[in-house]
Tab-separated table of C-alpha atoms and ligand atoms in Angstrom:
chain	number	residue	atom	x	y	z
A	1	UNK	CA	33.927	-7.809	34.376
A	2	UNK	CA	34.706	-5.669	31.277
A	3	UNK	CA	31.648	-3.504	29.906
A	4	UNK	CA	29.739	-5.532	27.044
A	5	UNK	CA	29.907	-3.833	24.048
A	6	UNK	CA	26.744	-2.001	22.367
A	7	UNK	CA	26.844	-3.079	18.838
A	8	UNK	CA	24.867	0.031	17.179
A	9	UNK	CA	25.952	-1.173	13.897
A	10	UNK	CA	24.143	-4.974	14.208
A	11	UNK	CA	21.149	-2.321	15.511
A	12	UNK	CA	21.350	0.076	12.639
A	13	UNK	CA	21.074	-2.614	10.080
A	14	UNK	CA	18.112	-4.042	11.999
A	15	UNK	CA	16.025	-0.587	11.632
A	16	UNK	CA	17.338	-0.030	8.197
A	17	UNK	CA	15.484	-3.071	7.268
A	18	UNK	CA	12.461	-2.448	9.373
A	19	UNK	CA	12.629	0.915	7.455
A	20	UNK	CA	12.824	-0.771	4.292
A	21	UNK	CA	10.243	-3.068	4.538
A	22	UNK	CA	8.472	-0.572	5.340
A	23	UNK	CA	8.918	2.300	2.826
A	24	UNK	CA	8.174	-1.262	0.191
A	25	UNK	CA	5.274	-1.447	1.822
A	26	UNK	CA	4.302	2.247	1.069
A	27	UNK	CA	4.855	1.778	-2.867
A	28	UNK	CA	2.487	-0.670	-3.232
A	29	UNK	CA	0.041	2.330	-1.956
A	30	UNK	CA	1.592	4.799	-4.583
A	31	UNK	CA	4.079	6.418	-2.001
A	32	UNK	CA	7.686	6.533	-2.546
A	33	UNK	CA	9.251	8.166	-0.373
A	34	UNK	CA	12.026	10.520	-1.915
A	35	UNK	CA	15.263	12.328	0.231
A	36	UNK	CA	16.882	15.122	-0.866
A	37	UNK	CA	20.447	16.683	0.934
A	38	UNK	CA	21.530	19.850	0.145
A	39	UNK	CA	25.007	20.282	0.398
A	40	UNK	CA	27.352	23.424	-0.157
A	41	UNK	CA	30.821	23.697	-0.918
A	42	UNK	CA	33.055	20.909	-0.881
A	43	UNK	CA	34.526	19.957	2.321
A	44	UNK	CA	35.368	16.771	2.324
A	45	UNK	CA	34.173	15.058	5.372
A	46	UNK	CA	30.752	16.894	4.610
A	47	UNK	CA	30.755	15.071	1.149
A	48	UNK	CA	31.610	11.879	2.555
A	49	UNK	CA	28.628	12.228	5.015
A	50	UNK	CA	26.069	13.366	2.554
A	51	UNK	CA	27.484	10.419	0.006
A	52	UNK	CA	26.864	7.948	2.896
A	53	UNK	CA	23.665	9.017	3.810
A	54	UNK	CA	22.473	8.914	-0.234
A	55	UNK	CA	23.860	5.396	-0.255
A	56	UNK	CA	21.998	4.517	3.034
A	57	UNK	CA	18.517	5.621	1.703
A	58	UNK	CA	18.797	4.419	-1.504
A	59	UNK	CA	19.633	0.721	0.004
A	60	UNK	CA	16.097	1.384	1.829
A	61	UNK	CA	14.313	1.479	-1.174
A	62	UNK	CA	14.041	5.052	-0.247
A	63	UNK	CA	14.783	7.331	-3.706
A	64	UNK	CA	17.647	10.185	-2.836
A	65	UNK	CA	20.048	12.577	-4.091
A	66	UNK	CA	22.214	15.356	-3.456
A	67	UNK	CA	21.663	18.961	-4.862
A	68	UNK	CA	25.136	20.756	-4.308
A	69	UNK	CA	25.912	24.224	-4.749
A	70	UNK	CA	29.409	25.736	-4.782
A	71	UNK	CA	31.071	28.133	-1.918
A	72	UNK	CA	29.638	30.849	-3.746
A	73	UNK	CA	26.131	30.679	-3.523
A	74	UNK	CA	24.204	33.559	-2.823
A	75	UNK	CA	21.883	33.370	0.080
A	76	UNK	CA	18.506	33.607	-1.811
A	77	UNK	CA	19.663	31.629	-4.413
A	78	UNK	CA	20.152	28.553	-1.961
A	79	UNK	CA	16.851	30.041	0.282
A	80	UNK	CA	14.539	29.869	-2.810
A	81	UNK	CA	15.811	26.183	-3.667
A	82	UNK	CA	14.769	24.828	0.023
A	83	UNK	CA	11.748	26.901	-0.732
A	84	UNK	CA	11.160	25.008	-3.884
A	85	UNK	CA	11.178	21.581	-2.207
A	86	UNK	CA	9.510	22.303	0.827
A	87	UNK	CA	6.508	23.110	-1.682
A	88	UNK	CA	7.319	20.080	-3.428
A	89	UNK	CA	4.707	17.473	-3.040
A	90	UNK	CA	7.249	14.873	-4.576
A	91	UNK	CA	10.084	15.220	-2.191
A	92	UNK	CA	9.237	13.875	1.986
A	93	UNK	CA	12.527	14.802	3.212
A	94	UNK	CA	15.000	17.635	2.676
A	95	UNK	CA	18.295	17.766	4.414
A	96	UNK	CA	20.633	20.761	4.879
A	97	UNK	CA	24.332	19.220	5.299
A	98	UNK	CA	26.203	21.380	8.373
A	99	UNK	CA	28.261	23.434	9.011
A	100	UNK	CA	27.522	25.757	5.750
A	101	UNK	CA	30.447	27.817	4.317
A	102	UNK	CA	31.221	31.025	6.615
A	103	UNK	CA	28.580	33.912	4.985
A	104	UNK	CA	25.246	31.648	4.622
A	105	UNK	CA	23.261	32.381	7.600
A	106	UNK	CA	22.703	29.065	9.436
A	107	UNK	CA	19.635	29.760	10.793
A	108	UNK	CA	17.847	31.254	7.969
A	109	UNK	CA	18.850	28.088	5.851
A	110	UNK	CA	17.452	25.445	8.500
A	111	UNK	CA	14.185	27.715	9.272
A	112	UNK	CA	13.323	27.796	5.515
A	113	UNK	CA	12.880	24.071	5.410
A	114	UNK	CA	8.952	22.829	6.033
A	115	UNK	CA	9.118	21.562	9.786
A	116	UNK	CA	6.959	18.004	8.174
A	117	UNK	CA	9.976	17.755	6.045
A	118	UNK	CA	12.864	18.433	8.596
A	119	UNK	CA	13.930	14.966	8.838
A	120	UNK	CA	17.030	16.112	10.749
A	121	UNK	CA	14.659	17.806	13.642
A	122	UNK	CA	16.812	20.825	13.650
A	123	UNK	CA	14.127	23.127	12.507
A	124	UNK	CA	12.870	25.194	15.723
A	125	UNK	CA	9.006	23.979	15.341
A	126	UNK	CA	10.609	20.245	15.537
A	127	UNK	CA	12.746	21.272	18.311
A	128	UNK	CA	9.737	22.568	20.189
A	129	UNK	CA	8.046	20.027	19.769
A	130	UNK	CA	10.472	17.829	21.292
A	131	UNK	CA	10.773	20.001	23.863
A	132	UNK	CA	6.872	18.916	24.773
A	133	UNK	CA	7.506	15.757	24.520
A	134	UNK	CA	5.041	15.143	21.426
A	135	UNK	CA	5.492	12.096	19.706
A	136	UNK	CA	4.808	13.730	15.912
A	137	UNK	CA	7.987	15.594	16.216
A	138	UNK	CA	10.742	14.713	13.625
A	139	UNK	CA	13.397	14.335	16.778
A	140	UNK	CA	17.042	14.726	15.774
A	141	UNK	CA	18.991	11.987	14.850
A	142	UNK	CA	21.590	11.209	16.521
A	143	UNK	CA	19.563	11.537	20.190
A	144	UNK	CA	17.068	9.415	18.539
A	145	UNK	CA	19.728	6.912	17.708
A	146	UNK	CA	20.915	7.307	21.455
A	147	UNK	CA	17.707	6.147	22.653
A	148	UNK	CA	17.096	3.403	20.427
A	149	UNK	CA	20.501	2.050	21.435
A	150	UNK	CA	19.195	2.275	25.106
A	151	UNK	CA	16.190	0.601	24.771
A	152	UNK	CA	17.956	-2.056	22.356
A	153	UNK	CA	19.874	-3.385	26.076
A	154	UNK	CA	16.785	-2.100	27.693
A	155	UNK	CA	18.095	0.342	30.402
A	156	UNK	CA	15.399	1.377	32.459
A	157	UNK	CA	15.085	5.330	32.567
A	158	UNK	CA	12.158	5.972	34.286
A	159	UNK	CA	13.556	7.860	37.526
A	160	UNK	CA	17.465	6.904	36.551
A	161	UNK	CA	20.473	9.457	37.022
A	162	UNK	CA	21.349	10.390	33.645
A	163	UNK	CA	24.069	13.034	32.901
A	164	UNK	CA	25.104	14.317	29.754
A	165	UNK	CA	27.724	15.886	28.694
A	166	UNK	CA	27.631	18.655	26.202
A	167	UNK	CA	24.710	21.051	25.067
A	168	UNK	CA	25.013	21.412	21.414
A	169	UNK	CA	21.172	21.836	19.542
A	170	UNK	CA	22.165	19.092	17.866
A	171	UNK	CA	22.753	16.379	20.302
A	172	UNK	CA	23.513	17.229	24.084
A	173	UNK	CA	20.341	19.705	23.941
A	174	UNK	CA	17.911	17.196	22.425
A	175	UNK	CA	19.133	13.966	24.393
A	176	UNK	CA	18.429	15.788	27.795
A	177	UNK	CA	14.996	15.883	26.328
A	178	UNK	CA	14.283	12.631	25.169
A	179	UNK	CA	15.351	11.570	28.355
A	180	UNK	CA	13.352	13.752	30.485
A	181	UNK	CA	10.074	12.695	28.084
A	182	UNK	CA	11.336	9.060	29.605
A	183	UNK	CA	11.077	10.193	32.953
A	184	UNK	CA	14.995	10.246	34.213
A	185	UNK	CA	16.414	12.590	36.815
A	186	UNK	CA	18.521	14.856	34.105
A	187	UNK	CA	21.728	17.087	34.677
A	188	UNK	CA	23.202	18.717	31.587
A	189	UNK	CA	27.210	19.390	31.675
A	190	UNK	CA	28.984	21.636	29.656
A	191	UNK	CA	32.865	23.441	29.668
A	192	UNK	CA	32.187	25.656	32.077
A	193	UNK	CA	30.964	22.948	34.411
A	194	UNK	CA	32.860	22.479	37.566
A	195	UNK	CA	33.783	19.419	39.129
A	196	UNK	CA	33.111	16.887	36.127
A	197	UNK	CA	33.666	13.822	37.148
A	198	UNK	CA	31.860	14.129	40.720
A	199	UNK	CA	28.999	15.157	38.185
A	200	UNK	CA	29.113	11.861	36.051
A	201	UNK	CA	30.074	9.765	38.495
A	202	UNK	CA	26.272	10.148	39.767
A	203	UNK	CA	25.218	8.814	36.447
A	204	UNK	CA	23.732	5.420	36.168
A	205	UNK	CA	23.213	6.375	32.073
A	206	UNK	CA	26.149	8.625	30.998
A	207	UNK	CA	25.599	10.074	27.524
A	208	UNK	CA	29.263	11.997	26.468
A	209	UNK	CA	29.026	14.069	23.284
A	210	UNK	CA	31.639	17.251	24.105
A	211	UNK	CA	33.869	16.250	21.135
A	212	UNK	CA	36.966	16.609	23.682
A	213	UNK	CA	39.241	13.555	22.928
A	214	UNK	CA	39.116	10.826	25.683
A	215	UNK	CA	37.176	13.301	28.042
A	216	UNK	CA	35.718	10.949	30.285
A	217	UNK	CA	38.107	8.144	32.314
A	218	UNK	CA	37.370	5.280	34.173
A	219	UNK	CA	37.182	7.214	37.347
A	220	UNK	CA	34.437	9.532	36.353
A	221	UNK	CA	32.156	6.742	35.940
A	222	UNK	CA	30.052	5.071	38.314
A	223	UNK	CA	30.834	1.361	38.736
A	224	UNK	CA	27.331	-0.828	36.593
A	225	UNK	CA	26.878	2.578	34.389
A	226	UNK	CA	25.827	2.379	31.276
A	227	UNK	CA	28.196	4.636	28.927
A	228	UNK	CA	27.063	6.163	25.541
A	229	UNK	CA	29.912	7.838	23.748
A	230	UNK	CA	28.736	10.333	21.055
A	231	UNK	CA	32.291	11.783	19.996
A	232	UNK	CA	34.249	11.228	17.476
A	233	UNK	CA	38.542	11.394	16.533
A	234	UNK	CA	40.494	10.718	14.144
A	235	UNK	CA	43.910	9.402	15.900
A	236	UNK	CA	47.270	9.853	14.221
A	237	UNK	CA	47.583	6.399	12.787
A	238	UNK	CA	44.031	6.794	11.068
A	239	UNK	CA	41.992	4.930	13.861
A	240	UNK	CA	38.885	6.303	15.318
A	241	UNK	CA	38.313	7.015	19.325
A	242	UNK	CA	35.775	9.371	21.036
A	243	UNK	CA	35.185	11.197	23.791
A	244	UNK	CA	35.316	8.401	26.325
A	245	UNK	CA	38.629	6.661	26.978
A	246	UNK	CA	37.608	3.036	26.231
A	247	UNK	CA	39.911	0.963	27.940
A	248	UNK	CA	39.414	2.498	31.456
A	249	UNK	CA	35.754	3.340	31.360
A	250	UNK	CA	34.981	-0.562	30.228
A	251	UNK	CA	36.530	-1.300	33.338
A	252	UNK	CA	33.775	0.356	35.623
A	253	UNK	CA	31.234	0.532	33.025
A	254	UNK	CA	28.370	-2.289	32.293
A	255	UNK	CA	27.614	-1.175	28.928
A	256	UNK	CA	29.590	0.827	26.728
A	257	UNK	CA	28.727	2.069	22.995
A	258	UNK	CA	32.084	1.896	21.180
A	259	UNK	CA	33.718	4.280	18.336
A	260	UNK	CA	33.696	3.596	15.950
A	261	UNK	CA	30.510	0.799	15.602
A	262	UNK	CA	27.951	2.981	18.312
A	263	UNK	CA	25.987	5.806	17.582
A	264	UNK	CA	27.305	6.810	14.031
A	265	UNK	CA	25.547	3.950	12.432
A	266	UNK	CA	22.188	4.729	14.514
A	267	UNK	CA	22.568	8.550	13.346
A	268	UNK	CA	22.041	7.536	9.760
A	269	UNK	CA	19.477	4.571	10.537
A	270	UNK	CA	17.450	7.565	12.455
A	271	UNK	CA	17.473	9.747	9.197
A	272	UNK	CA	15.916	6.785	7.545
A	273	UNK	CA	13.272	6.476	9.753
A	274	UNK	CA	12.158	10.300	9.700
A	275	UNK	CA	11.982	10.040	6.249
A	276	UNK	CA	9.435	7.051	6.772
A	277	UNK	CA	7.691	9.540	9.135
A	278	UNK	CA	7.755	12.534	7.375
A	279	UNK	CA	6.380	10.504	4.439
A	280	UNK	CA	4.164	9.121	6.490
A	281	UNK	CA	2.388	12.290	8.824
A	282	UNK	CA	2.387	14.650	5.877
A	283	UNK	CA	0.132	12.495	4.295
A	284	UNK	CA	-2.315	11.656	7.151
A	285	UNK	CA	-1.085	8.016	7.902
A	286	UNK	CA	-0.101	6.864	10.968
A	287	UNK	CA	3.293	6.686	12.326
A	288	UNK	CA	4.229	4.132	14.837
A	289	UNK	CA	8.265	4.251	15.900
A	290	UNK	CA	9.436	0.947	15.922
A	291	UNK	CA	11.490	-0.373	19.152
A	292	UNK	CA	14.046	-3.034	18.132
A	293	UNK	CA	15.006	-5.063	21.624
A	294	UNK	CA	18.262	-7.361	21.555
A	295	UNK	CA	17.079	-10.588	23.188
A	296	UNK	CA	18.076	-10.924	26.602
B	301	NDP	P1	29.751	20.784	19.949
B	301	NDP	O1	31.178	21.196	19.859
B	301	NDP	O2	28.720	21.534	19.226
B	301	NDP	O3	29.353	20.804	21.496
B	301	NDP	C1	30.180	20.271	22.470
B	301	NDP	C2	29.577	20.473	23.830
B	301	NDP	O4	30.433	19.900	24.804
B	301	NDP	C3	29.383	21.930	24.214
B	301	NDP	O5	28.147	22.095	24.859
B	301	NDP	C4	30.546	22.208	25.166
B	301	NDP	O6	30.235	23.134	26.184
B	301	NDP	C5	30.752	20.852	25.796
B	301	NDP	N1	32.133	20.682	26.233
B	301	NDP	C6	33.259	20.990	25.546
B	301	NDP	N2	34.344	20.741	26.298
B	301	NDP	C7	33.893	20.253	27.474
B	301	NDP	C8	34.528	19.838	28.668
B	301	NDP	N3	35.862	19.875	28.802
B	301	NDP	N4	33.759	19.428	29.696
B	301	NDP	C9	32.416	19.393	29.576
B	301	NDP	N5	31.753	19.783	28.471
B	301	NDP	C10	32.488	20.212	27.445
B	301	NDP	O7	29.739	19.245	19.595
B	301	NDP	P2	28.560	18.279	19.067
B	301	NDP	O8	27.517	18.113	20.108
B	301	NDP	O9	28.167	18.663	17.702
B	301	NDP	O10	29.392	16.922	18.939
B	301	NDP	C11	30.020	16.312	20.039
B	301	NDP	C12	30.859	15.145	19.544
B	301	NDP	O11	30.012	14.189	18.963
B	301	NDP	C13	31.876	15.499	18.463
B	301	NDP	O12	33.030	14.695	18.652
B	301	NDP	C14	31.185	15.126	17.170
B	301	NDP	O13	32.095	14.785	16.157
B	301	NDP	C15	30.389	13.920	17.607
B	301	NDP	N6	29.169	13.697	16.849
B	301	NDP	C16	28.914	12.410	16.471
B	301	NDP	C17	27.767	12.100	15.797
B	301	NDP	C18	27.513	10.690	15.438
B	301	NDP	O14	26.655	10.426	14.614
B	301	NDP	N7	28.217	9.733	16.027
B	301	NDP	C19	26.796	13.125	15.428
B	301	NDP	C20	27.104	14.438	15.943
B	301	NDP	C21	28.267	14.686	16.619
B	301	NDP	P3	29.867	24.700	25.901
B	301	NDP	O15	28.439	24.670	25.442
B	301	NDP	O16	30.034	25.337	27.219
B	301	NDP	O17	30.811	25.155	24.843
């Protein structure tokens, strides 16, 4: 039987309105949560992003904008402004759009924003704490969304074989984290990894985010696996695909998150939520992460 689908998208617009209801819940305490993304320069795919995720928190309710600078920006100039509203008591979340323009030092840029407000968990306090597995962390999102999208079909983890593929800080890294905090049996894969597919073909959960086109076929994957693909390409004729080839891998798969419709529309429904939880923790109230379960 073909692998059923994982519709991140119907999930996504389940925790963007958990999100909002509950960001309208803060206002009538005084709290309004506000969002802002930096962006520099003006790639387009990085404005399209940064436009999406404006448009996504302002449908929560949650207030949002983006502060661009050109190319040009000097360093300090852009250091003192993420200085500015990391101090700010008005603004919960502040967002550094990736990659910056070749000269800006990456890591400078990320490590000037106030861990409480790092609501895209790339700051190295947040990763840390992910790292140990504390719950306050602000944990990245697109291996939040990962999760969430697990637990939606409710895959068991606890002592599972889960492989990823790819260690980027920004998802491979963190994932194999998450999923260790859940108790599975972890192996991280990465191009210089030898023998792939006898690798993921162990995996009952296989989380691919290598951003190689089509990576992973149907025989790398274990027959009843569940199959989370991360990447994402642009084809020729304008479609989207990702680093799993679909059509053989949903023959030996159980579950498999498609491209586009998977883990892109839990990425942004994640950022929501840290905002809620950066709002939240920095003022001494309680956070508890919603778990949104499909029914059975
Ligand atoms: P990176 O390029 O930063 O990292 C890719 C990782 O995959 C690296 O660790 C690399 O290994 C590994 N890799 C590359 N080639 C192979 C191979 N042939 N076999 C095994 N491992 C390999 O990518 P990202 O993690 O940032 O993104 C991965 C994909 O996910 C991209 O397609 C990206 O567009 C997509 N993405 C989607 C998001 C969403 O919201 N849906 C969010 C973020 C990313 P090494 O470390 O040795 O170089």
């Amino acid at each position: 039987m073909p692998a059923q689908r994982m519709d991140g998208r119907r999930l996504a617009a389940l925790y963007r309105e958990k999100v909002k209801e509950e960001v309208l819940e803060l206002k009538t305490q005084g709290i309004s949560p506000r969002l802002v993304v930096v962006l520099v320069g003006s790639d387009p795919a990085s404005l399209t992003y940064v436009q999406n995720k404006v448009k996504a928190a302002q449908e929560g309710a949650i207030r949002s904008e983006v502060l661009r600078f050109p190319e040009t920006v000097r360093e300090e100039e852009l250091l003192e402004t993420i200085a500015r509203l990391s101090a700010d008591d008005d603004v919960d979340g502040v967002l550094v759009q990736l990659p910056l323009p070749q000269g800006l030092d990456k890591e400078k840029v990320i490590e000037q924003i106030a861990p409480e407000k790092d609501v895209d968990g790339f700051t190295y306090q947040n990763v840390g704490r992910v790292m140990l597995g504390q719950s306050r962390a602000l944990y990245p999102c697109t291996p939040q969304g990962i999760i969430a999208l697990l637990d939606a079909y409710r895959i068991p983890l606890l002592g599972e074989e889960a492989v990823v593929v790819g260690r980027s800080d920004i998802v491979g890294r963190p994932v194999a984290q998450l999923l260790l905090s859940r108790h599975a049996t972890v192996t991280i894969a990465h191009s210089k990894t030898r023998h792939l597919g006898e690798i993921t073909r162990r995996a009952q959960v296989l989380i691919v985010a290598a951003g190689v086109r089509e990576l992973i076929t149907g025989d790398m994957v274990k027959e009843g696996a569940v199959v989370i693909d991360v990447g994402i390409h642009r084809r020729a004729d304008g479609t989207l695909t990702g680093d799993v080839e679909a059509d053989s891998v949903r023959e030996k798969a159980r579950l498999l998150s498609p491209v586009p419709g998977g883990v892109g529309p839990m990425t942004i429904a994640m950022l929501l939520l840290n905002t809620v939880k950066a709002a939240r923790l920095r003022r001494g109230l309680p956070f508890h992460a919603p778990t949104i379960m499909f029914a059975e």
